[in-house]
Tab-separated table of C-alpha atoms and ligand atoms in Angstrom:
chain	number	residue	atom	x	y	z
A	1	UNK	CA	40.483	10.326	10.079
A	2	UNK	CA	37.770	11.067	12.333
A	3	UNK	CA	34.951	8.838	12.511
A	4	UNK	CA	32.969	9.484	9.898
A	5	UNK	CA	29.901	6.891	9.673
A	6	UNK	CA	28.799	8.570	5.566
A	7	UNK	CA	32.392	6.769	4.976
A	8	UNK	CA	31.243	3.713	5.736
A	9	UNK	CA	27.098	3.381	4.863
A	10	UNK	CA	25.664	1.474	2.256
A	11	UNK	CA	26.001	4.532	-0.594
A	12	UNK	CA	22.294	3.442	-2.206
A	13	UNK	CA	21.050	4.944	1.068
A	14	UNK	CA	22.840	8.651	0.945
A	15	UNK	CA	20.230	9.309	-1.997
A	16	UNK	CA	17.318	7.873	0.058
A	17	UNK	CA	15.473	10.426	2.183
A	18	UNK	CA	13.449	8.762	5.332
A	19	UNK	CA	9.978	7.530	4.631
A	20	UNK	CA	7.303	9.986	5.476
A	21	UNK	CA	4.215	8.321	7.333
A	22	UNK	CA	1.035	10.065	7.316
A	23	UNK	CA	1.393	12.824	10.332
A	24	UNK	CA	-0.113	10.737	13.906
A	25	UNK	CA	-3.226	12.343	15.324
A	26	UNK	CA	-0.923	12.631	18.796
A	27	UNK	CA	1.577	14.668	17.046
A	28	UNK	CA	-0.712	16.758	15.243
A	29	UNK	CA	-2.758	17.326	19.013
A	30	UNK	CA	1.404	18.232	20.754
A	31	UNK	CA	2.449	20.641	18.105
A	32	UNK	CA	-1.425	22.765	16.855
A	33	UNK	CA	-2.793	22.142	20.781
A	34	UNK	CA	-6.322	21.229	19.479
A	35	UNK	CA	-7.810	17.890	20.471
A	36	UNK	CA	-9.897	16.793	17.858
A	37	UNK	CA	-8.218	16.005	14.186
A	38	UNK	CA	-9.675	13.752	11.359
A	39	UNK	CA	-7.162	11.396	10.065
A	40	UNK	CA	-6.852	11.012	6.072
A	41	UNK	CA	-3.342	10.358	5.641
A	42	UNK	CA	-2.403	7.141	5.445
A	43	UNK	CA	-5.536	5.434	4.148
A	44	UNK	CA	-6.418	3.073	7.400
A	45	UNK	CA	-10.092	2.200	7.328
A	46	UNK	CA	-12.152	5.119	8.551
A	47	UNK	CA	-14.366	2.314	10.739
A	48	UNK	CA	-11.928	1.717	12.527
A	49	UNK	CA	-11.884	-1.932	12.974
A	50	UNK	CA	-14.347	-4.736	12.999
A	51	UNK	CA	-16.042	-5.220	16.626
A	52	UNK	CA	-15.388	-9.379	15.468
A	53	UNK	CA	-11.968	-8.789	16.218
A	54	UNK	CA	-11.558	-5.917	19.405
A	55	UNK	CA	-14.254	-8.499	21.037
A	56	UNK	CA	-12.228	-11.340	21.316
A	57	UNK	CA	-8.378	-10.173	20.998
A	58	UNK	CA	-8.151	-9.292	25.196
A	59	UNK	CA	-8.720	-13.460	25.524
A	60	UNK	CA	-5.217	-14.340	24.052
A	61	UNK	CA	-3.554	-10.982	26.126
A	62	UNK	CA	-2.806	-13.499	28.502
A	63	UNK	CA	-0.762	-15.742	25.783
A	64	UNK	CA	1.551	-13.196	24.714
A	65	UNK	CA	4.563	-14.209	27.742
A	66	UNK	CA	4.431	-16.878	24.833
A	67	UNK	CA	6.638	-16.954	21.627
A	68	UNK	CA	4.112	-16.603	18.795
A	69	UNK	CA	3.271	-19.498	16.385
A	70	UNK	CA	6.676	-19.543	13.650
A	71	UNK	CA	4.411	-21.497	11.375
A	72	UNK	CA	1.116	-19.187	12.063
A	73	UNK	CA	-0.652	-22.307	11.526
A	74	UNK	CA	-4.528	-20.666	12.172
A	75	UNK	CA	-3.904	-17.824	10.189
A	76	UNK	CA	-2.545	-19.958	7.401
A	77	UNK	CA	-4.935	-22.543	6.945
A	78	UNK	CA	-7.806	-19.714	7.005
A	79	UNK	CA	-6.036	-17.917	4.747
A	80	UNK	CA	-5.549	-20.363	2.165
A	81	UNK	CA	-9.526	-21.893	2.371
A	82	UNK	CA	-10.259	-17.814	2.017
A	83	UNK	CA	-8.252	-17.238	-1.590
A	84	UNK	CA	-8.642	-21.108	-2.005
A	85	UNK	CA	-4.939	-22.108	-2.610
A	86	UNK	CA	-2.697	-24.579	-0.662
A	87	UNK	CA	-0.325	-23.456	2.592
A	88	UNK	CA	2.463	-23.689	1.126
A	89	UNK	CA	1.610	-20.948	-1.494
A	90	UNK	CA	1.567	-18.335	1.085
A	91	UNK	CA	4.381	-16.491	3.352
A	92	UNK	CA	3.141	-14.225	5.992
A	93	UNK	CA	4.445	-10.782	7.208
A	94	UNK	CA	5.086	-7.929	9.721
A	95	UNK	CA	3.235	-6.195	6.933
A	96	UNK	CA	3.328	-6.577	2.883
A	97	UNK	CA	6.529	-4.934	3.208
A	98	UNK	CA	7.578	-7.015	4.842
A	99	UNK	CA	6.685	-9.483	2.532
A	100	UNK	CA	8.098	-7.272	-0.216
A	101	UNK	CA	11.723	-7.101	1.793
A	102	UNK	CA	11.941	-10.511	1.717
A	103	UNK	CA	11.218	-11.591	-1.768
A	104	UNK	CA	14.282	-8.778	-2.588
A	105	UNK	CA	15.818	-10.796	-0.377
A	106	UNK	CA	15.292	-13.566	-1.654
A	107	UNK	CA	15.477	-13.271	-5.666
A	108	UNK	CA	17.641	-9.837	-6.079
A	109	UNK	CA	21.301	-9.311	-5.521
A	110	UNK	CA	23.480	-6.461	-5.664
A	111	UNK	CA	24.217	-7.064	-10.046
A	112	UNK	CA	20.474	-6.981	-10.676
A	113	UNK	CA	17.776	-4.171	-10.787
A	114	UNK	CA	14.562	-3.724	-9.873
A	115	UNK	CA	12.360	-1.873	-12.273
A	116	UNK	CA	9.325	0.071	-10.681
A	117	UNK	CA	7.600	3.466	-12.609
A	118	UNK	CA	7.184	6.624	-12.078
A	119	UNK	CA	4.746	7.414	-9.267
A	120	UNK	CA	5.292	4.014	-7.464
A	121	UNK	CA	4.866	3.723	-3.748
A	122	UNK	CA	7.702	5.005	-2.664
A	123	UNK	CA	8.467	2.180	-0.145
A	124	UNK	CA	9.768	0.098	-3.263
A	125	UNK	CA	12.455	1.954	-3.628
A	126	UNK	CA	13.375	2.942	0.535
A	127	UNK	CA	13.111	-1.280	0.796
A	128	UNK	CA	15.700	-1.943	-2.730
A	129	UNK	CA	18.673	0.858	-1.711
A	130	UNK	CA	18.049	-0.001	1.947
A	131	UNK	CA	19.401	-4.029	0.904
A	132	UNK	CA	21.662	-2.558	-1.563
A	133	UNK	CA	20.238	-2.971	-4.764
A	134	UNK	CA	18.958	-0.859	-7.673
A	135	UNK	CA	16.114	0.403	-8.823
A	136	UNK	CA	15.094	2.058	-12.168
A	137	UNK	CA	12.464	3.977	-12.688
A	138	UNK	CA	9.960	3.788	-16.011
A	139	UNK	CA	8.049	6.775	-17.071
A	140	UNK	CA	4.061	7.007	-16.036
A	141	UNK	CA	1.546	7.350	-18.927
A	142	UNK	CA	-1.255	9.548	-17.371
A	143	UNK	CA	-0.049	8.939	-14.133
A	144	UNK	CA	-0.798	5.363	-14.339
A	145	UNK	CA	1.831	2.424	-14.585
A	146	UNK	CA	3.159	2.316	-18.172
A	147	UNK	CA	3.500	-1.504	-19.149
A	148	UNK	CA	5.183	-1.217	-22.503
A	149	UNK	CA	7.753	1.194	-20.885
A	150	UNK	CA	8.538	-1.298	-18.318
A	151	UNK	CA	8.997	-4.192	-20.982
A	152	UNK	CA	11.229	-1.454	-23.080
A	153	UNK	CA	13.506	-1.273	-19.723
A	154	UNK	CA	13.851	-5.143	-19.313
A	155	UNK	CA	17.773	-5.611	-20.113
A	156	UNK	CA	19.739	-8.485	-18.745
A	157	UNK	CA	20.187	-7.369	-15.093
A	158	UNK	CA	16.336	-6.851	-14.549
A	159	UNK	CA	15.287	-9.397	-11.775
A	160	UNK	CA	12.151	-8.295	-10.604
A	161	UNK	CA	9.266	-5.921	-11.505
A	162	UNK	CA	6.900	-4.304	-8.815
A	163	UNK	CA	3.976	-2.478	-9.189
A	164	UNK	CA	0.929	-1.263	-6.916
A	165	UNK	CA	-2.328	-2.541	-8.744
A	166	UNK	CA	-4.194	-0.167	-7.927
A	167	UNK	CA	-1.409	2.582	-7.149
A	168	UNK	CA	-0.845	4.152	-4.140
A	169	UNK	CA	-0.816	7.506	-4.538
A	170	UNK	CA	-2.109	7.533	-7.813
A	171	UNK	CA	-5.464	5.641	-7.624
A	172	UNK	CA	-4.960	3.982	-11.355
A	173	UNK	CA	-4.725	0.494	-12.305
A	174	UNK	CA	-3.744	-2.099	-14.830
A	175	UNK	CA	-6.483	-4.186	-16.421
A	176	UNK	CA	-6.818	-8.154	-16.594
A	177	UNK	CA	-6.037	-8.074	-20.684
A	178	UNK	CA	-2.617	-5.709	-20.444
A	179	UNK	CA	-1.439	-7.518	-17.822
A	180	UNK	CA	-1.745	-10.657	-19.417
A	181	UNK	CA	-0.041	-9.237	-22.209
A	182	UNK	CA	2.683	-7.621	-20.322
A	183	UNK	CA	3.513	-11.526	-18.527
A	184	UNK	CA	3.169	-12.851	-22.207
A	185	UNK	CA	6.394	-11.085	-23.628
A	186	UNK	CA	8.320	-11.223	-20.558
A	187	UNK	CA	10.862	-13.938	-19.758
A	188	UNK	CA	9.569	-16.323	-16.638
A	189	UNK	CA	13.422	-15.316	-15.427
A	190	UNK	CA	12.164	-11.938	-13.979
A	191	UNK	CA	9.753	-11.937	-11.018
A	192	UNK	CA	6.368	-9.634	-11.455
A	193	UNK	CA	4.764	-8.958	-7.620
A	194	UNK	CA	1.887	-7.087	-8.494
A	195	UNK	CA	0.969	-5.297	-4.565
A	196	UNK	CA	-2.926	-5.992	-4.382
A	197	UNK	CA	-3.062	-3.709	-0.815
A	198	UNK	CA	-7.132	-2.279	-2.182
A	199	UNK	CA	-7.877	-4.638	-3.716
A	200	UNK	CA	-10.959	-4.855	-1.457
A	201	UNK	CA	-11.845	-1.217	-2.613
A	202	UNK	CA	-11.485	-2.094	-6.325
A	203	UNK	CA	-14.961	-1.722	-8.634
A	204	UNK	CA	-13.565	-2.285	-12.169
A	205	UNK	CA	-14.968	-5.073	-13.977
A	206	UNK	CA	-11.890	-5.454	-16.043
A	207	UNK	CA	-9.146	-5.754	-12.729
A	208	UNK	CA	-6.950	-8.514	-12.917
A	209	UNK	CA	-8.029	-12.134	-11.551
A	210	UNK	CA	-4.200	-12.724	-10.436
A	211	UNK	CA	-4.709	-15.581	-8.431
A	212	UNK	CA	-6.112	-17.486	-11.719
A	213	UNK	CA	-2.839	-16.514	-13.030
A	214	UNK	CA	-0.705	-18.162	-10.787
A	215	UNK	CA	-0.604	-21.692	-12.412
A	216	UNK	CA	0.039	-20.041	-15.754
A	217	UNK	CA	2.678	-18.013	-14.858
A	218	UNK	CA	4.785	-19.196	-11.846
A	219	UNK	CA	6.939	-15.755	-12.070
A	220	UNK	CA	3.900	-14.321	-10.746
A	221	UNK	CA	3.350	-13.226	-7.197
A	222	UNK	CA	1.035	-11.358	-5.426
A	223	UNK	CA	0.820	-9.476	-1.713
A	224	UNK	CA	-2.193	-8.349	0.276
A	225	UNK	CA	-2.599	-7.105	3.292
A	226	UNK	CA	-4.711	-7.106	6.400
A	227	UNK	CA	-4.049	-2.888	7.374
A	228	UNK	CA	-6.506	-1.282	4.652
A	229	UNK	CA	-10.368	-2.713	4.586
A	230	UNK	CA	-9.438	-4.931	7.277
A	231	UNK	CA	-8.525	-2.458	9.643
A	232	UNK	CA	-5.700	-3.675	11.175
A	233	UNK	CA	-2.891	-1.232	10.202
A	234	UNK	CA	-1.615	-1.401	13.705
A	235	UNK	CA	-0.408	-4.663	14.024
A	236	UNK	CA	0.941	-5.350	10.640
A	237	UNK	CA	0.268	-8.246	9.109
A	238	UNK	CA	0.667	-9.069	4.993
A	239	UNK	CA	0.866	-12.309	2.867
A	240	UNK	CA	2.340	-13.118	-0.162
A	241	UNK	CA	0.693	-15.541	-2.580
A	242	UNK	CA	2.705	-17.426	-5.050
A	243	UNK	CA	4.164	-20.778	-6.375
A	244	UNK	CA	4.970	-23.212	-3.802
A	245	UNK	CA	8.836	-23.136	-4.950
A	246	UNK	CA	8.739	-19.259	-4.702
A	247	UNK	CA	7.587	-19.162	-0.748
A	248	UNK	CA	9.786	-22.419	-0.128
A	249	UNK	CA	13.142	-19.935	-0.875
A	250	UNK	CA	11.495	-17.037	0.471
A	251	UNK	CA	10.963	-18.801	3.515
A	252	UNK	CA	14.494	-18.915	4.024
A	253	UNK	CA	15.077	-15.409	4.561
A	254	UNK	CA	11.909	-14.884	7.089
A	255	UNK	CA	12.418	-14.494	10.216
A	256	UNK	CA	10.847	-17.128	12.378
A	257	UNK	CA	8.407	-14.924	14.571
A	258	UNK	CA	7.863	-11.916	12.218
A	259	UNK	CA	4.537	-11.943	12.540
A	260	UNK	CA	3.300	-11.394	16.365
A	261	UNK	CA	0.624	-13.650	18.145
A	262	UNK	CA	-2.003	-11.180	18.508
A	263	UNK	CA	-1.377	-9.765	14.797
A	264	UNK	CA	-2.365	-13.584	13.859
A	265	UNK	CA	-5.213	-13.888	16.049
A	266	UNK	CA	-6.561	-10.367	14.899
A	267	UNK	CA	-6.307	-11.363	11.388
A	268	UNK	CA	-8.011	-14.888	10.958
A	269	UNK	CA	-10.914	-12.829	13.520
A	270	UNK	CA	-10.928	-10.173	10.478
A	271	UNK	CA	-11.041	-13.044	8.320
A	272	UNK	CA	-13.657	-14.428	9.368
A	273	UNK	CA	-15.935	-10.896	9.546
A	274	UNK	CA	-16.465	-10.425	5.911
A	275	UNK	CA	-19.632	-8.294	6.429
A	276	UNK	CA	-17.180	-5.948	7.859
A	277	UNK	CA	-15.322	-5.914	4.872
A	278	UNK	CA	-18.601	-5.548	2.749
A	279	UNK	CA	-18.867	-2.291	4.875
A	280	UNK	CA	-16.142	-0.176	4.836
A	281	UNK	CA	-16.439	-0.545	0.634
A	282	UNK	CA	-19.869	0.593	1.571
A	283	UNK	CA	-18.597	3.261	2.628
A	284	UNK	CA	-15.896	3.548	0.473
A	285	UNK	CA	-18.313	3.823	-2.545
A	286	UNK	CA	-20.538	6.641	-0.410
A	287	UNK	CA	-17.589	8.550	0.472
A	288	UNK	CA	-15.915	8.428	-3.373
A	289	UNK	CA	-19.260	9.615	-4.918
A	290	UNK	CA	-19.363	12.663	-2.058
A	291	UNK	CA	-15.550	13.493	-2.645
A	292	UNK	CA	-15.448	13.918	-6.213
A	293	UNK	CA	-18.373	15.982	-5.899
A	294	UNK	CA	-17.451	18.422	-3.639
A	295	UNK	CA	-13.906	18.298	-5.305
A	296	UNK	CA	-16.154	18.985	-8.301
A	297	UNK	CA	-18.061	22.033	-6.754
A	298	UNK	CA	-14.741	23.564	-5.602
A	299	UNK	CA	-13.722	23.289	-9.374
A	300	UNK	CA	-10.563	20.565	-8.055
A	301	UNK	CA	-9.289	17.694	-10.574
A	302	UNK	CA	-8.686	14.925	-8.932
A	303	UNK	CA	-7.717	11.801	-10.571
A	304	UNK	CA	-9.913	8.437	-11.053
A	305	UNK	CA	-9.364	6.105	-8.123
A	306	UNK	CA	-9.799	2.577	-7.441
A	307	UNK	CA	-8.865	2.292	-4.273
A	308	UNK	CA	-9.720	4.198	-0.733
A	309	UNK	CA	-7.958	7.537	-1.432
A	310	UNK	CA	-7.895	10.262	-4.090
A	311	UNK	CA	-4.721	12.222	-5.909
A	312	UNK	CA	-6.590	15.569	-5.775
A	313	UNK	CA	-4.432	18.949	-7.400
A	314	UNK	CA	-5.144	22.181	-5.525
A	315	UNK	CA	-3.288	24.408	-7.322
A	316	UNK	CA	-2.752	27.721	-4.740
A	317	UNK	CA	0.308	29.186	-4.633
A	318	UNK	CA	0.546	31.647	-1.277
A	319	UNK	CA	-0.574	28.926	1.486
A	320	UNK	CA	0.733	25.994	2.279
A	321	UNK	CA	-2.506	23.617	1.957
A	322	UNK	CA	-1.082	21.034	4.111
A	323	UNK	CA	-0.515	23.502	7.112
A	324	UNK	CA	-3.727	24.734	6.469
A	325	UNK	CA	-6.131	21.805	6.713
A	326	UNK	CA	-4.061	20.580	9.512
A	327	UNK	CA	-4.787	23.862	11.556
A	328	UNK	CA	-8.518	23.004	10.554
A	329	UNK	CA	-8.221	19.454	12.142
A	330	UNK	CA	-7.935	17.967	8.889
A	331	UNK	CA	-4.717	15.533	8.051
A	332	UNK	CA	-4.500	14.385	4.460
A	333	UNK	CA	-0.637	13.284	2.551
A	334	UNK	CA	1.164	16.438	0.350
A	335	UNK	CA	2.385	14.219	-2.794
A	336	UNK	CA	5.685	16.397	-3.282
A	337	UNK	CA	7.957	13.168	-1.732
A	338	UNK	CA	6.688	11.757	-5.744
A	339	UNK	CA	7.416	15.284	-7.419
A	340	UNK	CA	3.509	15.476	-8.283
A	341	UNK	CA	4.163	18.958	-7.154
A	342	UNK	CA	0.923	20.481	-5.803
A	343	UNK	CA	-1.148	17.070	-5.570
A	344	UNK	CA	-2.411	15.867	-2.091
A	345	UNK	CA	-3.302	12.042	-1.435
A	346	UNK	CA	-6.439	12.210	0.825
A	347	UNK	CA	-8.268	9.033	2.214
A	348	UNK	CA	-11.671	8.401	1.467
A	349	UNK	CA	-13.551	8.856	5.457
A	350	UNK	CA	-16.821	8.484	6.824
A	351	UNK	CA	-19.578	10.904	5.082
A	352	UNK	CA	-19.489	13.504	8.334
A	353	UNK	CA	-15.518	13.190	7.609
A	354	UNK	CA	-15.532	14.229	4.082
A	355	UNK	CA	-17.854	17.204	4.573
A	356	UNK	CA	-15.587	18.307	7.318
A	357	UNK	CA	-12.535	18.278	4.619
A	358	UNK	CA	-14.330	19.457	2.029
A	359	UNK	CA	-15.604	22.424	4.317
A	360	UNK	CA	-12.091	22.638	5.227
A	361	UNK	CA	-11.011	22.726	1.715
A	362	UNK	CA	-13.827	25.876	1.113
A	363	UNK	CA	-12.485	28.223	3.143
A	364	UNK	CA	-9.016	27.888	2.370
A	365	UNK	CA	-9.567	28.012	-0.856
A	366	UNK	CA	-12.485	31.324	-0.573
A	367	UNK	CA	-9.332	32.647	1.111
A	368	UNK	CA	-7.107	32.225	-2.235
A	369	UNK	CA	-10.627	33.471	-4.256
A	370	UNK	CA	-9.845	30.754	-5.892
A	371	UNK	CA	-13.085	29.920	-5.566
B	401	PLP	C1	-0.894	0.907	2.365
B	401	PLP	C2	0.153	0.260	1.401
B	401	PLP	C3	0.396	-1.308	1.524
B	401	PLP	C4	0.392	-1.983	2.903
B	401	PLP	O1	1.729	-2.410	3.920
B	401	PLP	P1	1.959	-3.163	4.883
B	401	PLP	O2	2.867	-3.091	5.600
B	401	PLP	O3	1.054	-4.323	4.914
B	401	PLP	O4	0.870	-2.282	5.896
B	401	PLP	C5	1.230	-1.945	0.678
B	401	PLP	N1	1.376	-1.418	-0.846
B	401	PLP	C6	0.828	0.016	-1.049
B	401	PLP	C7	0.684	0.363	-2.218
B	401	PLP	C8	0.340	0.552	-0.114
B	401	PLP	O5	-0.515	2.163	-0.402
């Protein structure tokens, strides 16, 4: 028989498509021959990185010939103080996706199942199926997670539930009361992972105070990241907060040097500069208003958001909106991988980036005579 790796592969992988990241600026420059691009495709911080980080990071360059501190003592200490939790309640990852992967590896084996919602962040499915774990998807309600549908879908093989709050790509959120009621209905033998990647941007007053719930619900796990409001997406640092018995188990699958030295130093510095985070939130609030008013003027509908991005519907038939915007130097994210036809995700940028995006959209819509 001829060699065929498809016969050897983990069968769950055959149904997966590789994760499609936001199109990098350099790739756009190579392919389109334009020099100026505005990337509103990956929910990165439009202010870049705090100068408190960039100004000092070079001082540790001479140390990169040494292995990083595998226990990340300094960063963990800072995070424990910041979140008012014990260091033993923290696990660090090479991005929060690494934390999610470790959680699945630790607790879910191939005779168990993970529940996620329709329109959940696609990385969950890729991570789980890559580890040979089946994922069951429950229907969404108004594009948001339907916690009742999740409860109904629980069976004896359900081991973990993962959801982002607010969710990417829809921007929808679950409030405190609903989360508490949900946790009360659920057996503590089912772990609930609440991915709070966009926590800093949330303005809703009834957003869950998950840290306060950890004592009462030891099966609750929180993940957070330095990739968004902290402006460190390229360095890859995220973390999980949970009951220390959970963390102790997860530590057994952690690669000893999973968070590199520069990332550890940068994350600690980034945490120190809360003014930068405040600024980022302000810019986001301004942009949220600017874009929502602009979209409405163009007659476009969008989902209300608690994040730094909008899911917007652009019902244009004859033009590939993504490509047309790319030709005008704007990179956004089509939501076809989520089966949200005609929907796109646009990251909230600086005022001038938002203006450029609205202008480019207007040009496309005028050509289409939709406006
Ligand atoms: C961006 C994002 C993350 C962050 O992932 P990192 O690995 O920490 O960069 C996590 N979850 C969701 C839902 C996101 O959108």
